[in-house]
Coordinates of C-alpha atoms in Angstrom, one line a residue:
Chain A
X93 CA 13.5 -43.2 -78.5
X94 CA 10.2 -43.7 -80.2
X95 CA 8.9 -40.4 -78.9
X96 CA 11.9 -38.6 -80.3
X97 CA 11.5 -40.4 -83.6
X98 CA 7.9 -39.4 -83.9
X99 CA 8.7 -35.9 -82.8
X100 CA 11.2 -35.4 -85.6
X101 CA 9.7 -37.6 -88.3
X102 CA 6.0 -36.6 -88.1
X103 CA 6.5 -33.1 -89.6
X104 CA 8.8 -34.4 -92.2
X105 CA 6.2 -37.1 -93.2
X106 CA 3.4 -34.5 -93.3
X107 CA 5.5 -32.2 -95.5
X108 CA 6.5 -35.1 -97.8
X109 CA 2.9 -36.3 -98.1
X110 CA 1.7 -32.7 -98.7
X111 CA 4.2 -32.2 -101.4
X112 CA 3.0 -35.2 -103.4
X113 CA -0.7 -34.4 -102.8
X114 CA -2.6 -33.0 -105.8
X115 CA -3.1 -29.3 -105.4
X116 CA -6.9 -29.3 -105.2
X117 CA -6.9 -32.0 -102.5
X118 CA -4.7 -29.8 -100.3
X119 CA -7.5 -27.3 -99.8
X120 CA -10.2 -29.9 -99.1
X121 CA -11.7 -30.2 -95.7
X122 CA -11.3 -32.6 -94.0
X123 CA -8.0 -33.1 -95.7
X124 CA -7.2 -36.7 -96.5
X125 CA -4.0 -37.8 -94.8
X126 CA -3.0 -40.2 -97.5
X127 CA -3.3 -38.4 -100.9
X128 CA -5.8 -40.0 -103.4
X129 CA -3.1 -40.2 -105.9
X130 CA 0.6 -39.5 -106.0
X131 CA 1.6 -36.4 -108.0
X132 CA 4.7 -34.4 -108.6
X133 CA 2.5 -31.3 -109.5
X134 CA 3.5 -29.1 -106.6
X135 CA 7.0 -30.3 -106.8
X136 CA 7.4 -29.4 -110.4
X137 CA 5.5 -26.2 -109.9
X138 CA 8.0 -25.2 -107.3
X139 CA 11.0 -26.4 -109.2
X140 CA 9.8 -24.4 -112.2
X141 CA 9.0 -21.3 -110.3
X142 CA 11.2 -18.4 -111.3
X143 CA 14.6 -18.4 -109.6
X144 CA 14.3 -21.6 -107.7
X145 CA 16.8 -23.5 -109.8
X146 CA 19.3 -20.6 -109.6
X147 CA 18.8 -20.4 -105.8
X148 CA 19.3 -24.1 -105.5
X149 CA 22.5 -23.9 -107.4
X150 CA 23.7 -21.1 -105.2
X151 CA 22.8 -23.0 -102.1
X152 CA 24.7 -26.1 -103.2
X153 CA 27.7 -24.0 -104.2
X154 CA 27.7 -22.1 -101.0
X155 CA 27.3 -25.2 -98.9
X156 CA 30.1 -27.0 -100.7
X157 CA 32.4 -24.0 -100.5
X158 CA 31.6 -23.8 -96.8
X159 CA 32.4 -27.5 -96.3
X160 CA 35.7 -27.2 -98.1
X161 CA 36.7 -24.0 -96.4
X162 CA 35.7 -25.0 -92.9
X163 CA 37.3 -28.4 -93.1
X164 CA 40.5 -27.1 -94.7
X165 CA 40.8 -24.4 -92.1
X166 CA 39.2 -26.2 -89.1
X167 CA 40.9 -29.6 -89.4
X168 CA 44.5 -28.4 -89.3
X169 CA 43.7 -26.1 -86.5
X170 CA 42.0 -28.9 -84.6
X171 CA 45.0 -31.1 -85.2
X172 CA 47.3 -28.5 -83.9
X173 CA 45.1 -28.0 -80.8
X174 CA 45.0 -31.7 -80.2
X175 CA 48.6 -32.5 -80.7
X176 CA 50.9 -29.6 -79.8
X177 CA 51.4 -27.4 -76.8
X178 CA 51.9 -23.8 -77.6
X179 CA 51.5 -20.5 -76.0
X180 CA 48.0 -19.1 -76.1
X181 CA 46.4 -22.4 -76.8
X182 CA 43.6 -21.9 -74.3
X183 CA 43.1 -18.3 -75.4
X184 CA 42.8 -19.5 -79.0
X185 CA 40.2 -22.1 -78.0
X186 CA 38.1 -19.6 -76.3
X187 CA 38.7 -17.1 -79.1
X188 CA 37.2 -19.6 -81.5
X189 CA 34.0 -19.6 -79.5
X190 CA 34.0 -15.8 -79.0
X191 CA 33.5 -15.4 -82.8
X192 CA 30.1 -17.0 -82.2
X193 CA 29.2 -14.5 -79.5
X194 CA 28.3 -11.7 -81.7
X195 CA 24.8 -12.0 -83.1
X196 CA 24.7 -11.8 -86.9
X197 CA 22.0 -9.2 -86.7
X198 CA 24.6 -6.8 -85.1
X199 CA 27.2 -7.7 -87.6
X200 CA 25.1 -7.7 -90.6
X201 CA 25.0 -4.0 -91.5
X202 CA 28.8 -3.4 -91.2
X203 CA 29.4 -6.7 -92.9
X204 CA 27.0 -5.8 -95.8
X205 CA 28.8 -2.5 -96.2
X206 CA 32.2 -4.1 -96.1
X207 CA 31.0 -6.7 -98.7
X208 CA 29.8 -3.8 -100.9
X209 CA 33.1 -2.1 -100.6
X210 CA 35.2 -5.2 -101.5
X211 CA 32.8 -6.4 -104.1
X212 CA 31.6 -9.6 -102.4
X213 CA 28.1 -8.4 -101.9
X214 CA 25.5 -10.5 -103.7
X215 CA 27.9 -13.2 -104.5
X216 CA 27.8 -16.9 -103.6
X217 CA 31.4 -16.7 -102.4
X218 CA 30.5 -14.0 -100.0
X219 CA 27.7 -16.1 -98.5
X220 CA 30.0 -19.0 -98.3
X221 CA 32.5 -16.9 -96.5
X222 CA 30.1 -15.9 -93.8
X223 CA 28.8 -19.4 -93.6
X224 CA 32.3 -20.6 -93.1
X225 CA 32.7 -18.2 -90.2
X226 CA 29.6 -19.8 -88.7
X227 CA 30.8 -23.4 -89.3
X228 CA 34.5 -23.3 -88.6
X229 CA 34.3 -22.9 -84.8
X230 CA 32.5 -26.2 -84.8
X231 CA 34.8 -27.8 -87.3
X232 CA 37.8 -26.8 -85.2
X233 CA 36.3 -28.0 -82.0
X234 CA 34.9 -31.2 -83.4
X235 CA 38.1 -32.1 -85.3
X236 CA 40.1 -31.3 -82.3
X237 CA 38.3 -33.9 -80.3
X238 CA 38.6 -36.4 -83.2
X239 CA 42.3 -36.0 -83.4
X240 CA 42.7 -36.0 -79.7
X241 CA 40.9 -39.4 -79.6
X242 CA 43.5 -40.9 -82.0
X243 CA 46.4 -42.2 -79.8
X244 CA 49.7 -40.5 -80.5
X245 CA 51.3 -44.0 -80.6
X246 CA 49.8 -44.6 -84.0
X247 CA 51.6 -41.6 -85.4
X248 CA 54.8 -42.4 -83.6
X249 CA 54.7 -46.0 -84.7
X250 CA 54.4 -44.8 -88.3
X251 CA 57.2 -42.4 -87.9
X252 CA 59.5 -45.0 -86.5
X253 CA 58.6 -47.3 -89.4
X254 CA 59.8 -44.6 -91.8
X255 CA 57.2 -41.9 -92.2
X256 CA 57.9 -38.2 -91.8
X257 CA 55.3 -36.2 -90.0
X258 CA 53.2 -35.5 -93.1
X259 CA 53.2 -39.1 -94.2
X260 CA 52.3 -40.3 -90.7
X261 CA 49.4 -37.9 -90.9
X262 CA 48.4 -39.0 -94.4
X263 CA 48.7 -42.7 -94.0
X264 CA 47.6 -43.2 -90.5
X265 CA 45.9 -40.3 -88.8
X266 CA 43.7 -39.1 -91.7
X267 CA 42.1 -42.5 -92.5
X268 CA 41.3 -42.9 -88.8
X269 CA 39.9 -39.4 -88.6
X270 CA 38.0 -39.6 -91.8
X271 CA 34.6 -40.7 -90.3
X272 CA 34.7 -37.9 -87.8
X273 CA 35.8 -35.4 -90.4
X274 CA 32.9 -36.6 -92.6
X275 CA 30.5 -35.9 -89.7
X276 CA 32.1 -32.4 -89.4
X277 CA 31.5 -31.9 -93.1
X278 CA 27.9 -32.9 -92.8
X279 CA 27.5 -30.4 -90.0
X280 CA 29.1 -27.6 -92.0
X281 CA 26.9 -28.5 -94.9
X282 CA 23.7 -28.4 -92.9
X283 CA 24.8 -25.1 -91.2
X284 CA 25.2 -23.5 -94.6
X285 CA 22.2 -25.1 -96.1
X286 CA 19.9 -23.9 -93.4
X287 CA 21.2 -20.5 -92.8
X288 CA 18.8 -17.7 -93.7
X289 CA 19.6 -14.5 -92.1
X290 CA 23.1 -13.7 -93.3
X291 CA 22.3 -15.1 -96.7
X292 CA 19.2 -12.8 -97.0
X293 CA 21.1 -9.7 -95.9
X294 CA 24.2 -10.2 -98.0
X295 CA 22.5 -11.0 -101.3
X296 CA 20.0 -9.4 -103.5
X297 CA 19.6 -11.4 -106.7
X298 CA 22.0 -14.3 -106.1
X299 CA 20.1 -15.8 -103.2
X300 CA 20.6 -19.1 -101.7
X301 CA 17.5 -21.3 -101.4
X302 CA 16.4 -20.5 -97.9
X303 CA 16.9 -16.8 -98.4
X304 CA 15.0 -17.1 -101.7
X305 CA 12.1 -18.9 -100.1
X306 CA 12.0 -16.5 -97.2
X307 CA 11.8 -13.6 -99.7
X308 CA 8.9 -15.3 -101.4
X309 CA 6.9 -16.0 -98.2
X310 CA 5.0 -12.7 -98.4
X311 CA 2.3 -14.4 -100.4
X312 CA 2.8 -18.1 -100.3
X313 CA 0.5 -20.7 -101.5
X314 CA 0.2 -23.9 -99.4
X315 CA 1.5 -26.1 -102.1
X316 CA 4.5 -23.8 -102.6
X317 CA 5.2 -23.9 -98.9
X318 CA 5.1 -27.6 -98.7
X319 CA 7.1 -28.2 -101.7
X320 CA 9.8 -25.7 -100.7
X321 CA 9.9 -27.2 -97.2
X322 CA 10.4 -30.7 -98.7
X323 CA 13.0 -29.4 -101.0
X324 CA 14.9 -27.9 -98.1
X325 CA 14.9 -31.1 -96.1
X326 CA 15.7 -33.4 -99.0
X327 CA 19.4 -32.7 -99.7
X328 CA 20.2 -32.8 -96.0
X329 CA 18.6 -36.2 -95.7
X330 CA 20.2 -37.6 -98.8
X331 CA 23.6 -36.2 -97.8
X332 CA 23.4 -37.6 -94.3
X333 CA 22.2 -40.9 -95.6
X334 CA 25.1 -41.3 -98.0
X335 CA 27.7 -40.3 -95.5
X336 CA 26.1 -42.3 -92.7
X337 CA 26.8 -45.6 -94.5
X338 CA 30.4 -44.5 -94.8
X339 CA 30.4 -43.5 -91.2
X340 CA 29.1 -46.8 -89.9
X341 CA 31.4 -48.8 -92.2
X342 CA 34.5 -46.9 -91.2
X343 CA 33.7 -46.6 -87.5
X344 CA 33.0 -50.3 -87.3
X345 CA 36.6 -50.8 -88.1
X346 CA 38.2 -47.8 -86.7
X347 CA 36.8 -47.4 -83.2
X348 CA 39.0 -49.3 -80.7
Chain B
X188 CA 78.6 -53.5 -86.1
X189 CA 75.7 -51.7 -84.6
X190 CA 76.4 -50.3 -81.2
X191 CA 74.2 -47.8 -79.5
X192 CA 76.0 -45.2 -77.5
X193 CA 74.5 -42.5 -75.3
X194 CA 76.7 -39.7 -74.1
X195 CA 75.5 -37.5 -71.3
X196 CA 71.9 -37.6 -72.6
X197 CA 69.5 -35.4 -70.7
X198 CA 65.9 -34.7 -71.3
X199 CA 63.5 -32.5 -69.1
X200 CA 59.8 -32.0 -69.2
X201 CA 59.3 -28.6 -67.7
X202 CA 61.1 -28.8 -64.3
X203 CA 61.2 -32.6 -64.2
X204 CA 64.5 -34.1 -65.3
X205 CA 63.2 -37.3 -66.9
X206 CA 66.6 -38.4 -68.1
X207 CA 69.7 -37.0 -66.3
X208 CA 73.1 -37.3 -68.0
X209 CA 72.7 -40.9 -69.0
X210 CA 75.8 -42.7 -70.4
X211 CA 75.2 -46.1 -71.9
X212 CA 76.8 -48.4 -74.4
X213 CA 74.7 -51.2 -76.0
X214 CA 76.9 -53.7 -77.7
X215 CA 76.3 -55.3 -81.1
X216 CA 73.6 -57.9 -81.0
X217 CA 73.1 -57.4 -77.3
X218 CA 69.7 -57.6 -75.5
X219 CA 69.8 -54.7 -73.1
X220 CA 67.0 -54.2 -70.6
X221 CA 66.2 -50.8 -69.1
X222 CA 64.6 -51.6 -65.8
X223 CA 63.2 -49.3 -63.2
X224 CA 60.0 -48.2 -61.4
X225 CA 57.5 -46.1 -63.2
X226 CA 58.6 -42.5 -63.8
X227 CA 62.3 -43.4 -63.7
X228 CA 62.9 -42.2 -67.2
X229 CA 63.4 -45.5 -68.9
X230 CA 60.7 -45.0 -71.5
X231 CA 61.9 -41.4 -72.2
X232 CA 65.4 -42.8 -72.7
X233 CA 64.1 -45.2 -75.2
X234 CA 62.0 -42.5 -77.0
X235 CA 65.2 -40.4 -77.2
X236 CA 67.0 -43.3 -78.9
X237 CA 64.0 -43.7 -81.2
X238 CA 64.0 -40.0 -82.0
X239 CA 60.5 -39.4 -80.7
X240 CA 61.9 -37.0 -78.2
X241 CA 64.6 -34.4 -78.8
X242 CA 67.3 -34.6 -76.3
X243 CA 68.2 -31.4 -74.4
X244 CA 71.8 -32.3 -74.0
X245 CA 74.2 -35.0 -75.0
X246 CA 74.6 -37.1 -78.1
X247 CA 73.2 -40.4 -79.3
X248 CA 75.2 -42.7 -81.7
X249 CA 73.8 -45.7 -83.6
X250 CA 76.7 -47.5 -85.2
X251 CA 79.2 -44.8 -86.0
X252 CA 76.6 -42.3 -86.9
X253 CA 75.6 -39.4 -84.7
X254 CA 71.8 -39.6 -84.9
X255 CA 71.1 -37.0 -82.2
X256 CA 69.3 -34.7 -84.6
X257 CA 67.9 -37.2 -87.1
X258 CA 64.2 -37.9 -87.3
X259 CA 63.0 -41.3 -86.3
X260 CA 62.6 -42.5 -89.9
X261 CA 66.3 -41.9 -90.6
X262 CA 67.8 -43.7 -87.6
X263 CA 67.4 -47.3 -88.7
X264 CA 65.5 -48.2 -85.6
X265 CA 62.1 -49.7 -85.2
X266 CA 59.9 -49.9 -82.1
X267 CA 57.3 -52.0 -80.5
X268 CA 54.9 -49.9 -78.4
X269 CA 53.3 -50.7 -75.1
X270 CA 49.9 -50.2 -76.7
X271 CA 51.1 -52.1 -79.8
X272 CA 49.9 -49.2 -81.9
X273 CA 48.7 -51.7 -84.6
X274 CA 47.0 -49.5 -87.2
X275 CA 43.3 -50.3 -86.9
X276 CA 42.3 -49.4 -90.4
X277 CA 44.7 -51.8 -92.1
X278 CA 44.8 -55.6 -92.3
X279 CA 47.5 -57.5 -90.5
X280 CA 49.3 -57.9 -93.8
X281 CA 49.2 -54.1 -94.5
X282 CA 50.4 -53.4 -91.0
X283 CA 53.4 -55.7 -91.3
X284 CA 54.1 -54.4 -94.9
X285 CA 53.7 -50.7 -93.9
X286 CA 57.4 -50.0 -93.3
X287 CA 58.5 -51.9 -96.5
X288 CA 55.9 -50.1 -98.6
X289 CA 57.3 -46.8 -97.4
X290 CA 60.7 -47.9 -98.5
X291 CA 59.4 -48.6 -102.0
X292 CA 60.3 -52.3 -101.8
X293 CA 58.8 -54.3 -104.8
X294 CA 55.5 -55.9 -104.1
X295 CA 56.5 -59.5 -104.5
X296 CA 59.5 -59.0 -102.2
X297 CA 57.1 -57.4 -99.6
X298 CA 54.9 -60.4 -99.8
X299 CA 57.7 -62.7 -99.1
X300 CA 59.1 -60.7 -96.2
X301 CA 55.7 -60.3 -94.6
X302 CA 55.1 -64.0 -94.9
X303 CA 58.4 -64.8 -93.3
X304 CA 57.9 -62.4 -90.4
X305 CA 54.3 -63.7 -89.9
X306 CA 55.5 -67.3 -89.9
X307 CA 58.2 -66.5 -87.4
X308 CA 55.6 -65.0 -85.1
X309 CA 53.0 -67.7 -85.9
X310 CA 50.4 -65.3 -87.2
X311 CA 50.6 -66.6 -90.8
X312 CA 46.9 -67.4 -91.0
X313 CA 45.8 -64.0 -89.7
X314 CA 47.1 -61.8 -92.5
X315 CA 43.7 -60.9 -93.9
X316 CA 42.2 -59.9 -90.6
X317 CA 41.7 -56.5 -89.1
X318 CA 43.3 -55.8 -85.7
X319 CA 39.9 -55.6 -84.0
X320 CA 39.4 -59.2 -84.8
X321 CA 42.6 -60.2 -83.0
X322 CA 43.3 -61.0 -79.4
X323 CA 45.8 -58.9 -77.4
X324 CA 48.5 -61.5 -77.7
X325 CA 48.0 -61.7 -81.5
X326 CA 48.1 -57.9 -81.9
X327 CA 51.3 -58.0 -79.9
X328 CA 52.8 -60.4 -82.4
X329 CA 51.7 -58.2 -85.3
X330 CA 53.4 -55.3 -83.7
X331 CA 56.6 -57.3 -83.3
X332 CA 56.4 -58.6 -86.9
X333 CA 55.9 -55.1 -88.2
X334 CA 59.0 -53.9 -86.3
X335 CA 61.3 -56.7 -87.6
X336 CA 60.3 -56.7 -91.3
X337 CA 62.1 -53.4 -91.8
X338 CA 65.3 -55.1 -90.6
X339 CA 66.2 -52.4 -88.2
X340 CA 69.7 -51.8 -87.0
X341 CA 68.3 -51.5 -83.5
X342 CA 65.0 -52.9 -82.2
X343 CA 63.4 -50.9 -79.4
X344 CA 60.7 -52.4 -77.2
X345 CA 58.7 -50.3 -74.7
X346 CA 57.1 -52.7 -72.2
X347 CA 55.7 -54.9 -74.9
X348 CA 54.4 -57.5 -72.5
X349 CA 52.8 -55.3 -69.9
X350 CA 49.4 -55.6 -71.6
X351 CA 49.2 -59.3 -72.1
X352 CA 48.0 -61.7 -69.3
X353 CA 50.5 -63.4 -67.0
X354 CA 50.5 -66.8 -68.7
X355 CA 51.0 -65.4 -72.1
X356 CA 53.6 -63.1 -70.9
X357 CA 55.7 -66.0 -69.6
X358 CA 55.4 -67.6 -73.1
X359 CA 56.1 -64.5 -75.1
X360 CA 59.1 -63.7 -72.9
X361 CA 60.9 -66.8 -74.0
X362 CA 59.7 -66.3 -77.6
X363 CA 61.0 -62.7 -77.8
X364 CA 64.4 -63.8 -76.4
X365 CA 64.6 -66.6 -78.9
X366 CA 63.5 -64.3 -81.7
X367 CA 66.2 -61.8 -80.8
X368 CA 68.8 -64.5 -80.8
X369 CA 67.7 -65.6 -84.3
X370 CA 67.7 -62.1 -85.7
X371 CA 70.8 -61.0 -83.9
X372 CA 69.5 -57.4 -83.8
X373 CA 70.8 -55.1 -81.1
X374 CA 67.8 -54.7 -78.8
X375 CA 66.8 -52.3 -76.1
X376 CA 63.9 -53.4 -74.0
X377 CA 62.1 -51.3 -71.4
X378 CA 60.3 -53.0 -68.5
X379 CA 59.3 -52.3 -64.9
X380 CA 59.1 -56.1 -64.2
X381 CA 62.3 -57.2 -62.7
X382 CA 61.6 -60.9 -63.3
X383 CA 61.1 -60.2 -67.0
X384 CA 64.4 -58.2 -67.0
X385 CA 66.3 -60.9 -65.3
X386 CA 65.0 -63.6 -67.6
X387 CA 65.3 -61.8 -70.9
X388 CA 68.3 -59.5 -70.7
X389 CA 71.9 -60.1 -71.6
X390 CA 72.5 -57.0 -69.5
X391 CA 70.2 -54.9 -67.3
X392 CA 70.5 -51.2 -66.8
X393 CA 68.7 -50.3 -63.6
X394 CA 67.3 -46.7 -63.7
X395 CA 66.1 -44.4 -61.0
X396 CA 65.2 -40.7 -61.1
X397 CA 66.6 -40.4 -64.7
X398 CA 69.9 -42.0 -63.9
X399 CA 71.4 -45.4 -64.6
X400 CA 72.4 -46.8 -61.3
X401 CA 73.8 -50.1 -62.3
X402 CA 74.3 -51.7 -65.7
X403 CA 75.5 -55.2 -65.7
X404 CA 74.7 -58.9 -66.3
X405 CA 71.6 -60.0 -64.5
X406 CA 73.4 -62.3 -62.1
X407 CA 75.9 -59.7 -61.2
X408 CA 73.1 -57.2 -60.5
X409 CA 71.3 -59.8 -58.4
X410 CA 74.4 -60.9 -56.4
X411 CA 76.1 -57.5 -56.1
X412 CA 73.5 -54.7 -56.2
X413 CA 75.1 -51.3 -56.4
X414 CA 72.9 -49.9 -53.7
X415 CA 70.0 -50.4 -51.5
X416 CA 67.6 -49.4 -54.3
X417 CA 68.8 -52.0 -56.7
X418 CA 68.9 -54.7 -54.0
X419 CA 65.4 -53.8 -52.9
X420 CA 64.0 -53.7 -56.4
X421 CA 65.3 -57.0 -57.8
X422 CA 64.4 -60.3 -56.5
X423 CA 61.1 -61.9 -55.3
X424 CA 61.1 -61.1 -52.5
X425 CA 63.9 -58.5 -52.8
X426 CA 67.0 -58.3 -50.7
X427 CA 66.6 -57.8 -46.9
X428 CA 68.4 -54.9 -45.3
X429 CA 69.1 -55.2 -41.6
X430 CA 70.7 -52.6 -39.4
X431 CA 73.9 -53.6 -37.8
X432 CA 77.1 -52.2 -36.3
X433 CA 80.6 -53.0 -37.5
X434 CA 82.7 -54.5 -34.8
X435 CA 85.4 -57.0 -34.0
X436 CA 85.1 -60.2 -32.1
X437 CA 87.8 -62.8 -31.4
X438 CA 90.1 -60.7 -33.7
X439 CA 87.7 -61.1 -36.6
X440 CA 85.8 -58.3 -38.3
X441 CA 82.1 -58.6 -38.7
X442 CA 78.8 -56.9 -37.8
X443 CA 76.6 -57.1 -34.8
X444 CA 72.8 -57.5 -35.4
X445 CA 71.3 -56.9 -32.0
X446 CA 73.4 -59.3 -29.9
X447 CA 74.3 -61.6 -32.8
X448 CA 77.8 -61.4 -34.3
X449 CA 78.0 -62.2 -38.0
X450 CA 81.5 -62.7 -39.3
X451 CA 82.1 -60.9 -42.6
X452 CA 83.6 -62.7 -45.6
X453 CA 87.3 -62.2 -46.0
X454 CA 87.0 -60.0 -49.1
X455 CA 85.1 -57.4 -47.1
X456 CA 87.5 -57.4 -44.2
X457 CA 89.6 -54.4 -45.3
X458 CA 86.7 -52.1 -46.1
X459 CA 84.8 -53.0 -43.0
X460 CA 87.8 -52.4 -40.7
X461 CA 87.8 -48.8 -41.8
X462 CA 84.2 -48.5 -40.5
X463 CA 84.6 -50.2 -37.1
X464 CA 82.0 -49.0 -34.7
X465 CA 79.8 -47.4 -37.4
X466 CA 76.3 -48.3 -38.3
X467 CA 75.8 -50.2 -41.5
X468 CA 73.2 -52.1 -43.5
X469 CA 73.5 -55.8 -44.0
X470 CA 72.0 -57.1 -47.3
X471 CA 70.8 -60.7 -47.2
X472 CA 69.0 -62.4 -50.1
X473 CA 65.9 -64.3 -48.9
X474 CA 67.2 -67.7 -50.1
X475 CA 70.7 -67.3 -48.6
X476 CA 69.5 -68.2 -45.2
X477 CA 68.9 -71.6 -43.6
X478 CA 65.9 -71.3 -41.3
X479 CA 65.6 -73.6 -38.3
X480 CA 62.6 -73.8 -36.0
X481 CA 64.7 -74.9 -33.0
X482 CA 67.7 -73.1 -31.5
X483 CA 71.0 -73.8 -33.3
X484 CA 74.5 -72.4 -32.9
X485 CA 75.6 -69.4 -34.7
X486 CA 72.1 -68.4 -35.8
X487 CA 70.2 -65.1 -35.6
X488 CA 67.1 -65.3 -33.6
X489 CA 63.9 -63.8 -35.1
X490 CA 60.1 -64.0 -34.6
X491 CA 57.9 -65.4 -37.4
X492 CA 55.0 -63.1 -38.3
X493 CA 53.4 -64.9 -41.2
X494 CA 54.1 -67.7 -43.6
X495 CA 53.0 -67.6 -47.3
X496 CA 52.7 -70.9 -49.1
X497 CA 53.7 -70.6 -52.8
X498 CA 53.7 -74.2 -53.8
X499 CA 57.4 -74.7 -54.7
X500 CA 58.5 -72.8 -51.6
X501 CA 57.2 -70.9 -48.7
X502 CA 58.0 -67.3 -47.8
X503 CA 58.2 -66.3 -44.1
X504 CA 58.0 -62.8 -42.9
X505 CA 60.1 -62.4 -39.7
X506 CA 60.9 -59.6 -37.3
X507 CA 64.5 -59.0 -36.4
X508 CA 64.7 -56.3 -33.7
X509 CA 62.7 -53.5 -35.3
X510 CA 63.2 -54.6 -38.9
X511 CA 61.0 -56.8 -41.0
X512 CA 62.6 -59.3 -43.3
X513 CA 61.4 -62.1 -45.7
X514 CA 63.1 -65.4 -46.2
X515 CA 62.5 -68.4 -48.4
X516 CA 62.0 -71.8 -46.8
X517 CA 61.1 -75.2 -48.2
X518 CA 57.3 -75.8 -48.6
X519 CA 57.2 -78.4 -45.9
X520 CA 58.8 -76.1 -43.2
X521 CA 56.4 -76.1 -40.3
X522 CA 55.9 -72.8 -38.6
X523 CA 53.1 -71.0 -36.8
X524 CA 52.7 -67.2 -36.3
X525 CA 54.7 -65.7 -33.3
X526 CA 57.0 -68.8 -33.1
X527 CA 60.7 -68.2 -33.0
X528 CA 63.0 -69.1 -35.8
X529 CA 66.8 -69.2 -36.0
X530 CA 68.5 -68.0 -39.1
X531 CA 71.8 -69.5 -40.3
X532 CA 73.1 -66.9 -42.6
X533 CA 75.4 -67.9 -45.6
X534 CA 78.1 -65.4 -44.8
X535 CA 79.8 -65.4 -48.3
X536 CA 76.5 -64.1 -49.8
X537 CA 76.0 -61.3 -47.4
X538 CA 76.5 -57.7 -48.8
X539 CA 77.1 -54.5 -46.9
X540 CA 75.7 -51.1 -47.6
X541 CA 76.6 -47.7 -46.3
X542 CA 73.8 -46.6 -44.1
X543 CA 73.9 -42.9 -45.0
X544 CA 74.3 -43.1 -48.8
X545 CA 72.7 -46.5 -49.4
X546 CA 75.7 -47.4 -51.6
X547 CA 77.2 -50.8 -51.6
X548 CA 80.5 -51.2 -49.9
X549 CA 82.7 -52.8 -52.5
X550 CA 85.1 -55.6 -51.6
X551 CA 88.7 -54.4 -51.7
X552 CA 90.7 -55.3 -54.8

């Protein structure tokens, strides 16, 4: 447990420390682990660098669109897979995974030309679409297991008490599934936020943050590197932190 | 008047006929128990009445209305589930109020009704709690309270007591019965526990393989089981069935068990005479026999295998010819394994079953 914590936390701490270290101190040798004084210099430099803010906006937009799309497509599909029997159910489940079989590198060229043709190339929406394609198999499979874990009795009890199917879902199933769906949302968000390759290929000027940073890595400075790294980690941490409270609170009540 | 009527109701799951042409009439205000072993279709029948399953064939009426194709919400029924299905994300109050809120009942009225129901089930002080803070028995009460606040025409219960411990079950059994009397709601109750069925039901419908085999008052089912299955299912221990041959002795009709001649009650005479010389099953309730540990006249000889002390009485397992049978004796009855006993059978209480069909031979007239 401690080992895992150290393993994941140490780089984050170093990046964070590096980000807030004065620029000159970064190049000293031996480099002090704790900065002599706390500064936002690198951070502000990075934030003010040309295009960063636009890329950030694009990234957030793409991530949110991905979350909305993958949940709104994935959750109903997951619900259907969990509750109903229908022909081709298993085929569909495998089919969902098959979409993840093709490496994006193979798909990227035809996809780029398709995007050019229909006018999605170099748009945030286009990136969000491809990110949704990445995220939705997970959102389907995760939400399926969430819905499957909610006993059918709850829904049926609600229906006998006067709900139609939709109301039973809205008043009973959804509140119980909410923590799990929130986790799915986080997952989709992080998938979109971290995705570099497709975003790099499908955009030119309207880049998302990772794609933007990658394009700038040809001649990076150390401070730029650290600041961008920290910037990339930050939203994911904040987002997970916010939803985590929600998760624990709701699970405390909801689970069994 | 709320009667529930099932006409030729069938329901299959794939190739399995869970409910097979069931006909049933539950009278207004009646407490009817659907009893049967697991997999006999009793729960499916209940779910068909609730509207949670679509029937394949037949019609279901509640009151005068044909509800066969109505969704559960429109049937005026409510149901208590085996798992309670108390919503975990709502307080006890919200759980009980759920049905009323859906019906857009004014808030102050809801408050009053929830309180009433909670008082009735003695959970009035738990209204602010969440289900995970309650014991199983309390959750059970919430489920029942939730079901009765909507004032259903028909109250359905699916093994509501199977998940509470034995002592509590005994207590809840009487409480549910009392509650049903108070409310006067037509109630259909599913259970696999024959003691529960006997104690709680106005009438019992015994099911097997998707069919209702016998539907009658508990005592009638106990004394006159329709077949070997019903006799062997109801009673602790259940009815004994012993092989015998119909024959006459001294001009009287009766049956021969090994060498012992048991005279048949007068009301069976006519039916038995038709079967003279044929093999038959004799059904004897464990308590309808006087057991002696020394030879007496007109008694069937048997070998004791084991005696079980139960406190208020003793159950002995004996061997009669090839067959094993159980009888109830007073707790102070002294008996050792492998000792002989003599059974004085109360002949008026003896029942006869056809050996090939297992069906009861009904007294003439």
